[in-house]
mmCIF file of N, CA and C in Angstrom:
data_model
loop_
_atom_site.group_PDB
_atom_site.id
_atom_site.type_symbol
_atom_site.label_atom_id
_atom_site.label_comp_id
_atom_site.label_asym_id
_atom_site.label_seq_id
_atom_site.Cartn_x
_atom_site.Cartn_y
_atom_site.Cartn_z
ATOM 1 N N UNK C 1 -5.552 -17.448 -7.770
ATOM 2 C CA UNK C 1 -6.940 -17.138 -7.578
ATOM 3 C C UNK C 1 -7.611 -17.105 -8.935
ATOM 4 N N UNK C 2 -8.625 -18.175 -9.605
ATOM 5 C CA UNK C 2 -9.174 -18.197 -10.036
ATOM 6 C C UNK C 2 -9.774 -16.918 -10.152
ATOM 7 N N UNK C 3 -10.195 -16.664 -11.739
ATOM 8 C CA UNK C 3 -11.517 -15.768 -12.251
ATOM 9 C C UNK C 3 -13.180 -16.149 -12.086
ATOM 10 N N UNK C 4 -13.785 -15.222 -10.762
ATOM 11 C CA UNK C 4 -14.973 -16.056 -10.775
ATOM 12 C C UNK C 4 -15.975 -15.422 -12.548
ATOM 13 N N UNK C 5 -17.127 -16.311 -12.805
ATOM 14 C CA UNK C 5 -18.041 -15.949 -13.664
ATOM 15 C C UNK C 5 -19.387 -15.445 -13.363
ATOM 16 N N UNK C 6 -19.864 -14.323 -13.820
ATOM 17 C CA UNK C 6 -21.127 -13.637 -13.632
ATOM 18 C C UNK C 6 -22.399 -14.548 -14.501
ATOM 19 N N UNK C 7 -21.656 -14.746 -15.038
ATOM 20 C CA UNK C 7 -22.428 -15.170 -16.451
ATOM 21 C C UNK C 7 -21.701 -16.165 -17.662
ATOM 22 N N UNK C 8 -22.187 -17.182 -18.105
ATOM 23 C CA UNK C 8 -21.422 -17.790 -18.776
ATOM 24 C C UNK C 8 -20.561 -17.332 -19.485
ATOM 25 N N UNK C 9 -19.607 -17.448 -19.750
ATOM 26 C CA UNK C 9 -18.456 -16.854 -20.732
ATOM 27 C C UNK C 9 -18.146 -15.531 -20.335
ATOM 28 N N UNK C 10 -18.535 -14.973 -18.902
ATOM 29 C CA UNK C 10 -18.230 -13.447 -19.030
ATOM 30 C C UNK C 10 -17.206 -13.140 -17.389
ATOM 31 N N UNK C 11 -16.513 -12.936 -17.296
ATOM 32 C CA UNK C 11 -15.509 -12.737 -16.212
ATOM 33 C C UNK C 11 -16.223 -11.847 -15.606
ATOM 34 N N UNK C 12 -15.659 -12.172 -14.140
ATOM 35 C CA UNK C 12 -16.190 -11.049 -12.566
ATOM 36 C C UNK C 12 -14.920 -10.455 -13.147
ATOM 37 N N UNK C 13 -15.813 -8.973 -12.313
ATOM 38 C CA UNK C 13 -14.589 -7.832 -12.659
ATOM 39 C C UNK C 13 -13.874 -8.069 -11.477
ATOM 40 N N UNK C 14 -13.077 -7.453 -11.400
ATOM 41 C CA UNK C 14 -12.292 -7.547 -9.834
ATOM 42 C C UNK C 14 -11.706 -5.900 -9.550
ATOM 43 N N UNK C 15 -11.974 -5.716 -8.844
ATOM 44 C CA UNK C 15 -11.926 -4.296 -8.210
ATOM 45 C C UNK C 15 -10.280 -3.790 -8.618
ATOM 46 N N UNK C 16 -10.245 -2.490 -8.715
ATOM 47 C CA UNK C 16 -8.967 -1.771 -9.351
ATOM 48 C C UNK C 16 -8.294 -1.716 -7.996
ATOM 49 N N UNK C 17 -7.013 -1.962 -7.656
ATOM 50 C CA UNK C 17 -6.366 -1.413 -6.764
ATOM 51 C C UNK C 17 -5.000 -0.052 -6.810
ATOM 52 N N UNK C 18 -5.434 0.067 -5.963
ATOM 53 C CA UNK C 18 -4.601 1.516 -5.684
ATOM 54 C C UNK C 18 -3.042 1.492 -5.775
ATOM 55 N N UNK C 19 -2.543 0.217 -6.250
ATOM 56 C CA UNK C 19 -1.323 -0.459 -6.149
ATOM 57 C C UNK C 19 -0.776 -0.895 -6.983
ATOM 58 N N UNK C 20 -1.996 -1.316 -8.397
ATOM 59 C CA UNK C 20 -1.369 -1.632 -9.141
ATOM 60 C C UNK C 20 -0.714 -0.626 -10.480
ATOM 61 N N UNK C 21 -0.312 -1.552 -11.602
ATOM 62 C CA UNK C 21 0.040 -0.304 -12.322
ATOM 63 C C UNK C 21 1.236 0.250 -11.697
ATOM 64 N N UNK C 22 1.949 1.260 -12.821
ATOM 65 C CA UNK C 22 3.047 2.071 -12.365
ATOM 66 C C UNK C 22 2.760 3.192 -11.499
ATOM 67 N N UNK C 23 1.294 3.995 -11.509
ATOM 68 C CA UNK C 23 1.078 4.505 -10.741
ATOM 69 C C UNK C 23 0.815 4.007 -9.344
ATOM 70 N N UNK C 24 0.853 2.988 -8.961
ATOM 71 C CA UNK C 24 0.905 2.335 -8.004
ATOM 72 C C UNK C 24 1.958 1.854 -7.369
ATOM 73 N N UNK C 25 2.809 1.326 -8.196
ATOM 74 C CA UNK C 25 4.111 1.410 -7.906
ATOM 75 C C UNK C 25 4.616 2.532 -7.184
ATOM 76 N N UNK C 26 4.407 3.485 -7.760
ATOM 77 C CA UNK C 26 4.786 4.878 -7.555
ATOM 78 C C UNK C 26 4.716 5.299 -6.251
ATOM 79 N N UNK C 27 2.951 5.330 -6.466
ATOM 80 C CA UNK C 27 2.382 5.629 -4.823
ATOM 81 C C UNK C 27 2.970 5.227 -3.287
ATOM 82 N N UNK C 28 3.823 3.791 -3.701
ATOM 83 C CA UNK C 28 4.025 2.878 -2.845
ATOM 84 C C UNK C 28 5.602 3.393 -2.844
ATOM 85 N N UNK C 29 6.269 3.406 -4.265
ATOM 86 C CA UNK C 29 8.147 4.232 -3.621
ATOM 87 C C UNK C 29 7.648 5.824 -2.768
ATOM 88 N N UNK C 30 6.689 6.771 -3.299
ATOM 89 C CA UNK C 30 7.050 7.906 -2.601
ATOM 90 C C UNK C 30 6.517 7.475 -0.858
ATOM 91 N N UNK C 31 5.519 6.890 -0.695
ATOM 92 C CA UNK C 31 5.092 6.949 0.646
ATOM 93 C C UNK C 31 5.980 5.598 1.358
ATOM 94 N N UNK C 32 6.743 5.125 0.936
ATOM 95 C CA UNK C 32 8.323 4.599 1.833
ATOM 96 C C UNK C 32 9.207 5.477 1.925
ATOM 97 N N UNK C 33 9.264 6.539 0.775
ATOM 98 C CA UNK C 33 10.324 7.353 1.033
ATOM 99 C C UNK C 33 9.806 8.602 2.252
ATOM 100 N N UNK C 34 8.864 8.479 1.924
ATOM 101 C CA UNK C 34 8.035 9.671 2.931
ATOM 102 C C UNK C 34 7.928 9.154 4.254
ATOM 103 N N UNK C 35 7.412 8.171 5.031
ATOM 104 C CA UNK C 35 6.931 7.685 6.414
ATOM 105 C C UNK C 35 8.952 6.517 6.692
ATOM 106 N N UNK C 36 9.360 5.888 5.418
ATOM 107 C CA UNK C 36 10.504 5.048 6.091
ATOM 108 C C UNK C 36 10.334 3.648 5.785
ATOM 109 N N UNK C 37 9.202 3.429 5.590
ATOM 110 C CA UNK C 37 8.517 2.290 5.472
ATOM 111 C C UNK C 37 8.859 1.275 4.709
ATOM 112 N N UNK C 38 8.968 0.135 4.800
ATOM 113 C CA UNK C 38 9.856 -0.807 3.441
ATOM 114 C C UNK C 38 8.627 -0.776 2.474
ATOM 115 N N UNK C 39 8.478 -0.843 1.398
ATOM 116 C CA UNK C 39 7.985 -0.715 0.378
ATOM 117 C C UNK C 39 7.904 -2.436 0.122
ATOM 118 N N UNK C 40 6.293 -2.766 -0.511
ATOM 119 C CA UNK C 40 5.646 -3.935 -0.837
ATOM 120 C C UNK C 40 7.115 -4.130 -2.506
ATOM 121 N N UNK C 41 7.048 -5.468 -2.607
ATOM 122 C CA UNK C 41 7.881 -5.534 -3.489
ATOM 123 C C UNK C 41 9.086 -5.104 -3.752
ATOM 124 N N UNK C 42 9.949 -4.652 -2.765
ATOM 125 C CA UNK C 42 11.167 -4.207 -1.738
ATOM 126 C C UNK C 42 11.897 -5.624 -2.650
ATOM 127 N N UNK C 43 13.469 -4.935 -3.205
ATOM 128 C CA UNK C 43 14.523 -5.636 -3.573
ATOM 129 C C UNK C 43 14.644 -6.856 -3.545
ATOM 130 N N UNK C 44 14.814 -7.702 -1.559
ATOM 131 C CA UNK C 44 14.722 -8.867 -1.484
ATOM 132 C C UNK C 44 14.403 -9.935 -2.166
ATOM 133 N N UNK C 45 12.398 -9.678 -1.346
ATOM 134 C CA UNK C 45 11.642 -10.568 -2.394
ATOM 135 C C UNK C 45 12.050 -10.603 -4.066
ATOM 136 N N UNK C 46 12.175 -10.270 -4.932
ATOM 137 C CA UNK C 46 12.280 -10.201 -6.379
ATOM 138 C C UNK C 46 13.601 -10.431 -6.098
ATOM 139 N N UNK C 47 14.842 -10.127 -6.121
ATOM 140 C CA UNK C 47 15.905 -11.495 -5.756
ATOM 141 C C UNK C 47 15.763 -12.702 -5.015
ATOM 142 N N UNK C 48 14.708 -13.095 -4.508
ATOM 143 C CA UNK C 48 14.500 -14.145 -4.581
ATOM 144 C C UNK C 48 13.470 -15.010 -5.605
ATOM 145 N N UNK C 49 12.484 -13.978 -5.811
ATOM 146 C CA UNK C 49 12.157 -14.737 -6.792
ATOM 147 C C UNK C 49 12.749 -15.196 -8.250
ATOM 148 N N UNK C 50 13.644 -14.384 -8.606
ATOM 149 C CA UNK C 50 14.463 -14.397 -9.725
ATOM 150 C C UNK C 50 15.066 -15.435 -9.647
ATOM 151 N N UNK C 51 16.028 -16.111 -8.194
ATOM 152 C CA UNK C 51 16.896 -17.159 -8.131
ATOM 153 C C UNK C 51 15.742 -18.291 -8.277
ATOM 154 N N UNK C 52 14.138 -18.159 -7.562
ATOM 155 C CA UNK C 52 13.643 -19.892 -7.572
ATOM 156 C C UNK C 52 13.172 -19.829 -9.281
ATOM 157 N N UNK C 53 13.140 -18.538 -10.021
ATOM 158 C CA UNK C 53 12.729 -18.651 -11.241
ATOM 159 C C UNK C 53 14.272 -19.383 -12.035
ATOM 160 N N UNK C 54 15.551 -19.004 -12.013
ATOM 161 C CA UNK C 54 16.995 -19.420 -12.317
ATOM 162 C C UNK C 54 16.825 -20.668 -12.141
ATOM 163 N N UNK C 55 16.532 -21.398 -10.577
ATOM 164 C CA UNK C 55 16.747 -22.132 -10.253
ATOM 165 C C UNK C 55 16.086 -23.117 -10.953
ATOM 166 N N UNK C 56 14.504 -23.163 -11.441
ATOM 167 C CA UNK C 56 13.884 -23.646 -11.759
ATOM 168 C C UNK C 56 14.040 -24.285 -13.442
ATOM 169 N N UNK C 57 14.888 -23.130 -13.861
ATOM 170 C CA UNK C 57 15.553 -23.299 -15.528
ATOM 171 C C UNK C 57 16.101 -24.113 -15.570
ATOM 172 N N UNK C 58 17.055 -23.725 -14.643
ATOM 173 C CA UNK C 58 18.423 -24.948 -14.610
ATOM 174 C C UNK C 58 18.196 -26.601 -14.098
ATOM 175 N N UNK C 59 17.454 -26.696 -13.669
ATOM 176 C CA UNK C 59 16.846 -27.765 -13.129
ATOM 177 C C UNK C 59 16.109 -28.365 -14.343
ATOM 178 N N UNK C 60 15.193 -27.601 -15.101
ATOM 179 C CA UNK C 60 14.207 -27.880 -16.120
ATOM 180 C C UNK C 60 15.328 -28.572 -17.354
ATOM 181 N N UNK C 61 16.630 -27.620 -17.489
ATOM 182 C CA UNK C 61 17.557 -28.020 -18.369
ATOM 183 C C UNK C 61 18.218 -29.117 -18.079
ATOM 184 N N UNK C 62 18.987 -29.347 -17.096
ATOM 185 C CA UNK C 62 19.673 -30.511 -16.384
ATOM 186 C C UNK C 62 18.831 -31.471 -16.053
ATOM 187 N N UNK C 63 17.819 -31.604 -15.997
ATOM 188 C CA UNK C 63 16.893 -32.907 -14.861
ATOM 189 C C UNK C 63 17.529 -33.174 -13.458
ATOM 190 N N UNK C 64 17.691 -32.152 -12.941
ATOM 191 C CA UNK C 64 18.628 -32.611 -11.793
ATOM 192 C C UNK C 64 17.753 -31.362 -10.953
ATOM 193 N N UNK C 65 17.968 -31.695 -9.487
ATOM 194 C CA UNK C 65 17.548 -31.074 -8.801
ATOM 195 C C UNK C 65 18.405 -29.806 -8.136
ATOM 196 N N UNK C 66 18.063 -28.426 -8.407
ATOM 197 C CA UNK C 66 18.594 -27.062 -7.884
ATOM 198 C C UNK C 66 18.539 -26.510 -7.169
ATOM 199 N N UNK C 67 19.245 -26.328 -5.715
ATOM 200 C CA UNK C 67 19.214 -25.284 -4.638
ATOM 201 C C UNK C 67 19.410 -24.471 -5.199
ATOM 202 N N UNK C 68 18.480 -23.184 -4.305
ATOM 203 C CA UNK C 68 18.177 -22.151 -4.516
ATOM 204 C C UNK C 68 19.757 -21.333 -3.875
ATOM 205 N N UNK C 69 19.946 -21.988 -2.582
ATOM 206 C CA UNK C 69 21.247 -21.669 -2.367
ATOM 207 C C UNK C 69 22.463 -21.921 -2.966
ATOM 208 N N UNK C 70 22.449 -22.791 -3.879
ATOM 209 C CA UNK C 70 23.370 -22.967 -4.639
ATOM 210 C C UNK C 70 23.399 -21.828 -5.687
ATOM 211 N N UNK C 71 22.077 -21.458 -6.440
ATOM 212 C CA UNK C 71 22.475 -20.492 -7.579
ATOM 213 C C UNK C 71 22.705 -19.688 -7.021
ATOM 214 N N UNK C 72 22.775 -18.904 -5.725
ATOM 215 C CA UNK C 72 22.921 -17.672 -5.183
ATOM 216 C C UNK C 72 23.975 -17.356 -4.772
ATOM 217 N N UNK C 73 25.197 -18.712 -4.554
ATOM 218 C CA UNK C 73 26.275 -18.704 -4.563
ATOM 219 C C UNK C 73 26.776 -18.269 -5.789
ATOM 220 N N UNK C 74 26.506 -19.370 -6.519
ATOM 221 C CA UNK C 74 27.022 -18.883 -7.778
ATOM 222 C C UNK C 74 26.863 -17.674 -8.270
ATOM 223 N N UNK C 75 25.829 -16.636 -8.402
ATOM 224 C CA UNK C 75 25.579 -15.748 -8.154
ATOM 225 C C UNK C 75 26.349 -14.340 -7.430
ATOM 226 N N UNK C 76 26.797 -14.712 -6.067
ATOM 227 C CA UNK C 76 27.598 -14.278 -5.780
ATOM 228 C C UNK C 76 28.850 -14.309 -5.688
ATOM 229 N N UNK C 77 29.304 -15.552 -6.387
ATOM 230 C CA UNK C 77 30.975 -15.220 -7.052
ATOM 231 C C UNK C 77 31.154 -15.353 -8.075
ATOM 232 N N UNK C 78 30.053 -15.042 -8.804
ATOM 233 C CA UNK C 78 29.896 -14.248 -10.290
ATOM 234 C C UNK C 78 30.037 -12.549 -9.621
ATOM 235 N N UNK C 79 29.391 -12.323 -9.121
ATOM 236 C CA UNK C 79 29.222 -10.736 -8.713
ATOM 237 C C UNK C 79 30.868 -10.395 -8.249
ATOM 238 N N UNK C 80 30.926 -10.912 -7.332
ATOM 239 C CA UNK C 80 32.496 -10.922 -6.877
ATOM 240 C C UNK C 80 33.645 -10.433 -7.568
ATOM 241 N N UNK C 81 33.713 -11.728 -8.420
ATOM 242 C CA UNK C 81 34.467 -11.788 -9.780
ATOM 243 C C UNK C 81 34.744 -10.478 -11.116
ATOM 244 N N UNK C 82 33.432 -10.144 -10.853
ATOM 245 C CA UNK C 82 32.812 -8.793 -12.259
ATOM 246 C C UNK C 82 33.677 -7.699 -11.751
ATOM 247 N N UNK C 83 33.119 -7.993 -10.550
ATOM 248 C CA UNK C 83 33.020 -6.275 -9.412
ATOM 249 C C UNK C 83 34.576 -5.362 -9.665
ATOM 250 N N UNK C 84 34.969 -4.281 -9.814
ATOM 251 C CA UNK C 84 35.870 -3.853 -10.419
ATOM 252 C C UNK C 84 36.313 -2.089 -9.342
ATOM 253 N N UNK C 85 35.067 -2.213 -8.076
ATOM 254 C CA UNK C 85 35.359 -1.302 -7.564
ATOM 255 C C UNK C 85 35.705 -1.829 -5.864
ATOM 256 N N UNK C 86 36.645 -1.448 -5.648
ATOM 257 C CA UNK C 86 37.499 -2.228 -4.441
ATOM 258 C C UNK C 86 36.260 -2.189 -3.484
ATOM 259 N N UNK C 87 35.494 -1.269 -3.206
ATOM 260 C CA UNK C 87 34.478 -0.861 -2.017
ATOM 261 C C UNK C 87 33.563 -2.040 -2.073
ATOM 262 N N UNK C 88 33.051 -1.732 -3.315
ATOM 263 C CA UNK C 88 32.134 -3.166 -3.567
ATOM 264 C C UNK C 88 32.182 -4.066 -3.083
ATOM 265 N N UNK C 89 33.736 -4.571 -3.873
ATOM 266 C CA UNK C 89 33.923 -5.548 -3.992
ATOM 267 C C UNK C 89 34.575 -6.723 -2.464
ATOM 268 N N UNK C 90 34.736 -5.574 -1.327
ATOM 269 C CA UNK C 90 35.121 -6.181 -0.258
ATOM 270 C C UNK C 90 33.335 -5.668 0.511
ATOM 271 N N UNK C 91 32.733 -5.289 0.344
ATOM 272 C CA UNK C 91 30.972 -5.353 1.080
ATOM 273 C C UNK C 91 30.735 -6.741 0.367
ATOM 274 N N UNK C 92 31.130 -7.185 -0.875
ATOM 275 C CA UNK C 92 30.288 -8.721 -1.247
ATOM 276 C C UNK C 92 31.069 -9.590 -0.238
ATOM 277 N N UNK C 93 32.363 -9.344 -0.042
ATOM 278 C CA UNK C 93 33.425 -10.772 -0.107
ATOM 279 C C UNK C 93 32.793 -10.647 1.688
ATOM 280 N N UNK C 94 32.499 -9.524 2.117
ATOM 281 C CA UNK C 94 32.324 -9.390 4.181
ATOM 282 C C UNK C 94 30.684 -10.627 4.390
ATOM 283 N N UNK C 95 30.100 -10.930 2.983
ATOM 284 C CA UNK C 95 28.621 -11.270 3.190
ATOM 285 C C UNK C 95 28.894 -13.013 3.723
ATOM 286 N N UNK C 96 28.786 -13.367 4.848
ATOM 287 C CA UNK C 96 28.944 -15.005 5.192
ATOM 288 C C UNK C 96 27.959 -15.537 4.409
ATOM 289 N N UNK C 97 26.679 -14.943 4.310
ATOM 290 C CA UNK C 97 25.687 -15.850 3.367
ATOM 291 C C UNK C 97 24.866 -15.393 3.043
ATOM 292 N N UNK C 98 24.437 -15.334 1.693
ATOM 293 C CA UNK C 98 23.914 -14.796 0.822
ATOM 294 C C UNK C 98 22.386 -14.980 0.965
ATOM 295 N N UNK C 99 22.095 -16.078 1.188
ATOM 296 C CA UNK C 99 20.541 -16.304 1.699
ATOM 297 C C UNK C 99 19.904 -15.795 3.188
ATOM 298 N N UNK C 100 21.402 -16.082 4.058
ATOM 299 C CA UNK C 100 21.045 -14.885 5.260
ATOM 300 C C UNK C 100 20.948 -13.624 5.184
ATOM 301 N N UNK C 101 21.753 -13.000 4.407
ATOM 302 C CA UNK C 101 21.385 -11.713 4.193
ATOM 303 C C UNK C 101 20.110 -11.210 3.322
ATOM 304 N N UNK C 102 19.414 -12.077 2.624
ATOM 305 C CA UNK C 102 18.288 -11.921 1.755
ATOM 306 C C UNK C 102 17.189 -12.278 2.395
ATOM 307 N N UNK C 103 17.332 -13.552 3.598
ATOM 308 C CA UNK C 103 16.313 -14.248 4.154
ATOM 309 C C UNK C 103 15.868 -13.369 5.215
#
């Protein structure tokens, strides 16, 4: 979304939201923790965006084209691999797919 102009050279303001900012953040973990509610910007999303941002590197580096499901594999038997606490480490290995469980 474009910045509209009031005036040549001078930016529309755009209204403050109640959301942004850390106090906003905030607002948004206590009242999920309070009502149950999944919270805007909830884990998922941002693991996924992280992998099409990964994905997008590696692609940029290689010239080759990157599933998103592919780095997430990789991903998860990197995690696998690290993991050093038995509990963990058999909740990753039970996951059939990593994008199903995220998607």
């Amino acid at each position: 979304m474009g910045t509209r102009k009031l005036r040549e050279g001078q930016p529309a303001r755009r209204p403050h939201s109640l959301y942004s900012d850390i106090a906003g953040s905030l607002r948004v973990f206590v009242e999920a923790l309070r009502t149950g509610a999944t919270p805007m910007g909830e884990v998922h999303e941002n693991v996924m965006s992280l992998v099409m941002v990964e994905a997008s590197v590696q692609s940029a580096r290689t010239g080759q084209r990157v599933l998103v499901d592919e780095v997430l594999q990789q991903a998860h038997s990197a995690a696998v691999q690290a993991e050093t606490r038995p509990e963990v480490r058999e909740v990753l290995l039970d996951w059939p797919s990593v994008l199903g469980d995220l998607g």
